[in-house]
mmCIF file of C-alpha atoms in Angstrom:
data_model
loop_
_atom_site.group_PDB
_atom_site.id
_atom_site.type_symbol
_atom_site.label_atom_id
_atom_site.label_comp_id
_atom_site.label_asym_id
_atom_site.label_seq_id
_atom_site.Cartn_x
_atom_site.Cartn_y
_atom_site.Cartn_z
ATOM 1 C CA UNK A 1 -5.539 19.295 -7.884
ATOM 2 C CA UNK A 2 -3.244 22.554 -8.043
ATOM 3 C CA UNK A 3 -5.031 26.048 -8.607
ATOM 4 C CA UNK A 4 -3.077 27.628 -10.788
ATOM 5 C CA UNK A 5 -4.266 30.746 -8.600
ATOM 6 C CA UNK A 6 -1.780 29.808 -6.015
ATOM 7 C CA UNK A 7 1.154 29.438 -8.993
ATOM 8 C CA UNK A 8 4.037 31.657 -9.026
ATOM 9 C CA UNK A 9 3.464 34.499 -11.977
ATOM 10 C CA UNK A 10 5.542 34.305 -14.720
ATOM 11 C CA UNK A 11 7.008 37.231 -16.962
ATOM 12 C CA UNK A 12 8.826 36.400 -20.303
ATOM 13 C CA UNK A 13 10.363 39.652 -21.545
ATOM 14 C CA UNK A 14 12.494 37.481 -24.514
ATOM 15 C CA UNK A 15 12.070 34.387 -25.664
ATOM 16 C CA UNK A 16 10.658 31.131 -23.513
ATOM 17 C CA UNK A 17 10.456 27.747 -24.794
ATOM 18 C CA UNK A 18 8.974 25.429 -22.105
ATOM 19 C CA UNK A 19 9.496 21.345 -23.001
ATOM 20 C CA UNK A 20 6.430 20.502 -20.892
ATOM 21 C CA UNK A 21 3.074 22.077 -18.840
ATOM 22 C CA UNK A 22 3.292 25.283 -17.567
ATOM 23 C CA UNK A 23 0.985 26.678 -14.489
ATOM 24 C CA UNK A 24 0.861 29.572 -13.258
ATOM 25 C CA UNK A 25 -1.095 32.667 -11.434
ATOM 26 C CA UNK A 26 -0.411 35.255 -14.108
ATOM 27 C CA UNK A 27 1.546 34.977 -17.636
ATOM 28 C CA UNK A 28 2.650 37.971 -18.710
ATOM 29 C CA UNK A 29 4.170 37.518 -22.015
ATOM 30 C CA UNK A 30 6.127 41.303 -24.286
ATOM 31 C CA UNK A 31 8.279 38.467 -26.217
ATOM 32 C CA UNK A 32 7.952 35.019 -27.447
ATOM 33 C CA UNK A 33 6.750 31.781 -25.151
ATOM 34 C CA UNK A 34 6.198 28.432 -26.973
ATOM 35 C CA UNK A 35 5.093 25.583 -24.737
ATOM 36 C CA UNK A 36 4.927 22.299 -25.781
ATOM 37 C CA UNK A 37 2.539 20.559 -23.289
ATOM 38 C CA UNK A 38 -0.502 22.758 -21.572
ATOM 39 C CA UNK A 39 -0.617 25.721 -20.290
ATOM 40 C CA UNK A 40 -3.099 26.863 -17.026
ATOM 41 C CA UNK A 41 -3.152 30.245 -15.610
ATOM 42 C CA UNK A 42 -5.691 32.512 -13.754
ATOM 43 C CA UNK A 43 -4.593 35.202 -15.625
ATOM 44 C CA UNK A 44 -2.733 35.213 -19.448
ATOM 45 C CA UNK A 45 -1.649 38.261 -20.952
ATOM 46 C CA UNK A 46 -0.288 38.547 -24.363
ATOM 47 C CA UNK A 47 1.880 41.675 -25.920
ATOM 48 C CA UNK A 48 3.906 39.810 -27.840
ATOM 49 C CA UNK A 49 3.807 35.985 -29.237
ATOM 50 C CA UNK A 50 1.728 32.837 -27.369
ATOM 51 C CA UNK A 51 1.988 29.452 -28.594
ATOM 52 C CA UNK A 52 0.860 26.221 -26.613
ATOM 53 C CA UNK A 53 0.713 22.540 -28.634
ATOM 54 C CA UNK A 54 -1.900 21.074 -26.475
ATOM 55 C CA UNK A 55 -4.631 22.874 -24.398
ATOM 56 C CA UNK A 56 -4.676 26.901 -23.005
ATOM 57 C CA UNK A 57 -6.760 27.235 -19.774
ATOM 58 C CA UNK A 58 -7.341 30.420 -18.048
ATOM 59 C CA UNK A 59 -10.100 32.433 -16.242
ATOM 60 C CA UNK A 60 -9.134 35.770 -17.858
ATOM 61 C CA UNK A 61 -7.075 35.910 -21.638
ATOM 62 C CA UNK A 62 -6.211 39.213 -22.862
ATOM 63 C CA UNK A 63 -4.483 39.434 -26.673
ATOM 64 C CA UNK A 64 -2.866 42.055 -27.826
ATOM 65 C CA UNK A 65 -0.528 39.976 -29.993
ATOM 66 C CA UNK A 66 -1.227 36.239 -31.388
ATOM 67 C CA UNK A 67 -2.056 33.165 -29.571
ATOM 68 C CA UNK A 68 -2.098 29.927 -31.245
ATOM 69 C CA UNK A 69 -3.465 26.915 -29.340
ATOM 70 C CA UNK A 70 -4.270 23.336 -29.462
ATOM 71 C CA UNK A 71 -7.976 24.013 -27.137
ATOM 72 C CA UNK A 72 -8.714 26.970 -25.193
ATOM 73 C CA UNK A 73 -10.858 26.810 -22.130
ATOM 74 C CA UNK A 74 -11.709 30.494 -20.164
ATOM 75 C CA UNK A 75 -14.182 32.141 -18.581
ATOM 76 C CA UNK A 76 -13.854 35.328 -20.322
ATOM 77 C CA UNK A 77 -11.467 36.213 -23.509
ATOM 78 C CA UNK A 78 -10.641 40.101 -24.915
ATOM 79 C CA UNK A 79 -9.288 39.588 -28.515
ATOM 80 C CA UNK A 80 -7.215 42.463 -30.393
ATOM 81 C CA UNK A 81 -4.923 41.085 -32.357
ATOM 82 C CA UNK A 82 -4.606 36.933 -33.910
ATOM 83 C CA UNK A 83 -5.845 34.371 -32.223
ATOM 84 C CA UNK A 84 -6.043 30.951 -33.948
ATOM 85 C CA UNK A 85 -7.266 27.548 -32.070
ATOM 86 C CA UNK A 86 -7.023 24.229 -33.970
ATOM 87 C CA UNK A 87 -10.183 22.463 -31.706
ATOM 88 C CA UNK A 88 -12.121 23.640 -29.857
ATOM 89 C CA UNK A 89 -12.280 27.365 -27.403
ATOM 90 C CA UNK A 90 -15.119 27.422 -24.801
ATOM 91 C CA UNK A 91 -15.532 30.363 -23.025
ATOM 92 C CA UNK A 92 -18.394 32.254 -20.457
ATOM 93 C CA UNK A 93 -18.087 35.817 -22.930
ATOM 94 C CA UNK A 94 -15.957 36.093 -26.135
ATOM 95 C CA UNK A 95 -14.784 39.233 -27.563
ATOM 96 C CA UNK A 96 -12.130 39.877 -30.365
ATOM 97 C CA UNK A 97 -11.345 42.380 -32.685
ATOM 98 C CA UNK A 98 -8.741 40.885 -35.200
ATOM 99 C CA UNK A 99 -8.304 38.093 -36.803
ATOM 100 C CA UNK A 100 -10.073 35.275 -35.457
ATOM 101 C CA UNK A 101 -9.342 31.304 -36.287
ATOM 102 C CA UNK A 102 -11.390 28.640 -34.402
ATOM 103 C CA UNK A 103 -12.897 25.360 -35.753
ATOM 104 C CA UNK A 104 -15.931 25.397 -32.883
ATOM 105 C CA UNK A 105 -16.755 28.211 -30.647
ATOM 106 C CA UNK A 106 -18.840 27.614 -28.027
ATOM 107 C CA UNK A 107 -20.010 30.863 -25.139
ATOM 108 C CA UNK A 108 -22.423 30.398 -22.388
ATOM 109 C CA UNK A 109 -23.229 33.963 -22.431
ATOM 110 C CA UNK A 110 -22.367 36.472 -25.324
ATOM 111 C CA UNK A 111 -20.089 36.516 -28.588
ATOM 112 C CA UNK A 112 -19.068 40.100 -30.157
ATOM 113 C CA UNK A 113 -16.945 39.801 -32.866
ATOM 114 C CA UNK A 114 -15.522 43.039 -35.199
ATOM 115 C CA UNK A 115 -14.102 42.002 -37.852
ATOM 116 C CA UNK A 116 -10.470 43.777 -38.023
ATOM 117 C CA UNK A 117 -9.460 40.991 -40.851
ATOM 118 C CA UNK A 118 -10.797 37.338 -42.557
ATOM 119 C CA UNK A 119 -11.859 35.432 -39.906
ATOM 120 C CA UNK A 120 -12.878 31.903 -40.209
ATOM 121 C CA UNK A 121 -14.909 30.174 -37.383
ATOM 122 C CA UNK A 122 -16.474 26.592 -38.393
ATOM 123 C CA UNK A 123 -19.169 26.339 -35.639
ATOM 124 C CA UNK A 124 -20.247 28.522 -33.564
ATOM 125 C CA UNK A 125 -22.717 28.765 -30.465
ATOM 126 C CA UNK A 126 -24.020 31.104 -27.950
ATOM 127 C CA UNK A 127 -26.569 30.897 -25.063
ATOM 128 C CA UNK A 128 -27.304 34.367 -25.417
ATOM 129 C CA UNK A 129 -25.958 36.969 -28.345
ATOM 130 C CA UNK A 130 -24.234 36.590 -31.034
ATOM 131 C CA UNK A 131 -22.951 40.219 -32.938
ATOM 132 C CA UNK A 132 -20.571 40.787 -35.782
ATOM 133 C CA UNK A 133 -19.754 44.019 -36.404
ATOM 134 C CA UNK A 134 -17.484 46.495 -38.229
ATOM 135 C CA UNK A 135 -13.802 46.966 -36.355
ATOM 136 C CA UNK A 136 -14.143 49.756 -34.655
ATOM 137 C CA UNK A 137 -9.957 50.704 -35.524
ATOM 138 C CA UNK A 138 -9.291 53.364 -38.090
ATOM 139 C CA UNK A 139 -6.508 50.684 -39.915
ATOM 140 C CA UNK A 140 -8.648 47.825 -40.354
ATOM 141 C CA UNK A 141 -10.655 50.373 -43.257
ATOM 142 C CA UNK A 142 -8.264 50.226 -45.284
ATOM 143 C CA UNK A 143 -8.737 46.048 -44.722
ATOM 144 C CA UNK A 144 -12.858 46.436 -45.809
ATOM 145 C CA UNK A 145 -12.432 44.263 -48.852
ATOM 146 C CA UNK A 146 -11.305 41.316 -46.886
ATOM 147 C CA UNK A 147 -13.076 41.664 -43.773
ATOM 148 C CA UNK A 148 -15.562 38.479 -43.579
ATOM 149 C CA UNK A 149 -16.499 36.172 -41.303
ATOM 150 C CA UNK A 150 -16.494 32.540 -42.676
ATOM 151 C CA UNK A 151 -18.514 29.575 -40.973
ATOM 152 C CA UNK A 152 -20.588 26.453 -41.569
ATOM 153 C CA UNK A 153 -23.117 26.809 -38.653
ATOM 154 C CA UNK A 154 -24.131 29.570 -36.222
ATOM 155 C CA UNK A 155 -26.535 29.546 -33.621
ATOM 156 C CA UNK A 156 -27.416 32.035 -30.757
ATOM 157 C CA UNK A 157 -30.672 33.456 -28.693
ATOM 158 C CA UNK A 158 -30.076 36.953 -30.833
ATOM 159 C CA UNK A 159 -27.664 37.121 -34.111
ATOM 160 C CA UNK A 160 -26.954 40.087 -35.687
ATOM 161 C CA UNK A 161 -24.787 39.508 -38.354
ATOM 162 C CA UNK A 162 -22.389 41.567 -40.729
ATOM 163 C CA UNK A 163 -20.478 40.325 -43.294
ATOM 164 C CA UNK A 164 -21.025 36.596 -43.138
ATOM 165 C CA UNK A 165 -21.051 34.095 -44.874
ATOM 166 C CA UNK A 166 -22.467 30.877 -43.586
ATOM 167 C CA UNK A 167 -24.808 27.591 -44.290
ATOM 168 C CA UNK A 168 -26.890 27.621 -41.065
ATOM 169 C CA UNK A 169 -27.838 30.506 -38.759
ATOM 170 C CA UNK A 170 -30.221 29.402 -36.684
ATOM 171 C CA UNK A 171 -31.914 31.483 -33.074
ATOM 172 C CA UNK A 172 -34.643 33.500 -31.678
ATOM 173 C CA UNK A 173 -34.187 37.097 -32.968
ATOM 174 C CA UNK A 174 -31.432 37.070 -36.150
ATOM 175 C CA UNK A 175 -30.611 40.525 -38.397
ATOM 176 C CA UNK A 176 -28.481 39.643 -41.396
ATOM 177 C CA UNK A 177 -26.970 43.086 -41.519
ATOM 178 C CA UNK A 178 -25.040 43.988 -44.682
ATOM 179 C CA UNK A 179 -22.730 41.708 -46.990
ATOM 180 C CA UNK A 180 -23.773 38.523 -45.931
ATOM 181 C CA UNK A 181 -24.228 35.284 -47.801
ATOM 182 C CA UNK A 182 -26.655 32.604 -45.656
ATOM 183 C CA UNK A 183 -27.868 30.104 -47.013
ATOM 184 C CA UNK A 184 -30.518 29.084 -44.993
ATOM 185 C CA UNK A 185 -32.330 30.757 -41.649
ATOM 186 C CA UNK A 186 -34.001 29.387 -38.890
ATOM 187 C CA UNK A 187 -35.976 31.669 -36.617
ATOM 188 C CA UNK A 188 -38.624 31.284 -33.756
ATOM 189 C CA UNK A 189 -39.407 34.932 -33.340
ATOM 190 C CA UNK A 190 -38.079 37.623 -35.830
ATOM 191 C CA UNK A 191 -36.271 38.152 -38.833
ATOM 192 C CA UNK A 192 -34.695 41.539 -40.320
ATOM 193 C CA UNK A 193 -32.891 40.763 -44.211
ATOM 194 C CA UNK A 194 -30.575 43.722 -44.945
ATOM 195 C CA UNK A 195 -31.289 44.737 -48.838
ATOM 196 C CA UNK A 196 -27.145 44.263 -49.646
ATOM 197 C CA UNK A 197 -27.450 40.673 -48.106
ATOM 198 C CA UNK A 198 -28.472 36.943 -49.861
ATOM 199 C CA UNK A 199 -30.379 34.923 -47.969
ATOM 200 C CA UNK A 200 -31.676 31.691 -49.921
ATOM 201 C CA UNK A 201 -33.897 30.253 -47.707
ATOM 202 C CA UNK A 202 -35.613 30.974 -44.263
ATOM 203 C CA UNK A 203 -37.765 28.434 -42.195
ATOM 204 C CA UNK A 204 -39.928 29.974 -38.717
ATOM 205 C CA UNK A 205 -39.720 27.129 -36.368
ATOM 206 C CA UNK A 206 -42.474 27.484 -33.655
ATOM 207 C CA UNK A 207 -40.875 25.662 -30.906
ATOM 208 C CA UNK A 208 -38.639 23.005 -30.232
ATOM 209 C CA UNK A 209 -38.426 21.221 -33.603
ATOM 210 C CA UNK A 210 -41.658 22.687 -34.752
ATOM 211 C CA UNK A 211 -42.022 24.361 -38.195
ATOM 212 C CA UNK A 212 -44.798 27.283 -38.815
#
């Protein structure tokens, strides 16, 4: 198959509206690119606007403006700005501060999230940490009342959590920082409840489908 290493780069400085698949080494987008099929890249930069109808696959995705994709496939993914993925976005290590849109994220190794705006994230999975934290930009305070993570299921080694509202959170070490809403936690080791937090209902599991 093609390695999309060996590509020619591609630069879109305007506007680019590609009928089909696009490959390349590096996409470097300051405009507009809309592409219709897939896209595959080593390297995918975004200043500007990124759209692609069916899947995004890259080994490094940097956002500084919006990307909007069908499925998104990387090894590692630096968030700023919107990004918004209608199936599913694997990645190795996921970090974004923005708005975030995904109906299952799934990380081998580590998930930091600040929330800059609403994000919504229906499932979402880590081998090793999960964090959601404040955005660390001076805008996004004026933003505070509307700055939540939304999701159905979460589940990670370590979770610390701010925020949040979710049904399941479910890992080794979890800290439900302030301003979430959980309804239920599952834990093997430990469990920190911040005092401005809800948490209905918590369950120790000890081991593999084991209950204390």
């Amino acid at each position: 198959m093609p390695n999309p290493a060996q590509a020619p780069p591609v630069k879109v400085r305007g506007s680019l509206i590609r009928r089909g698949d696009m490959e390349a080494s590096l996409v470097n987008i300051v405009g507009h690119l809309h592409v219709e099929g897939d896209l595959k890249a080593a390297e995918l930069k975004i200043k500007g606007e990124c759209s692609i109808g069916h899947s995004c696959q890259a080994d490094e995705v940097a956002i500084l403006g919006s990307l909007r994709a069908g499925s998104l496939r990387a090894d590692r993914v630096h968030s700023a700005g919107y990004l918004s993925v209608a199936q599913e976005a694997v990645a190795d290590d996921f970090q974004a501060d923005g708005s975030v849109r995904i109906n299952s994220l799934s990380c081998a190794g580590t998930i930091y999230i600040r929330l800059g705006s609403r994000c919504m994230i229906t499932h979402m999975t880590a081998g090793e940490k999960i964090a959601i934290s404040p955005s660390s930009r001076l805008i996004n305070l004026l933003m505070s009342p509307f700055r939540r993570l939304s999701c159905e299921t979460i589940e990670g080694a370590a979770v610390t959590l701010y925020r949040t509202t979710a049904s399941l959170v479910s890992g080794e070490d979890i800290i439900i920082g302030p301003g979430c809403i959980i309804q239920e936690v599952r834990y093997s080791r430990t469990l920190v409840v911040d005092s401005k937090s809800r948490v209905d209902k918590t369950i120790q599991i000890n081991g593999p489908g084991g209950i204390v």
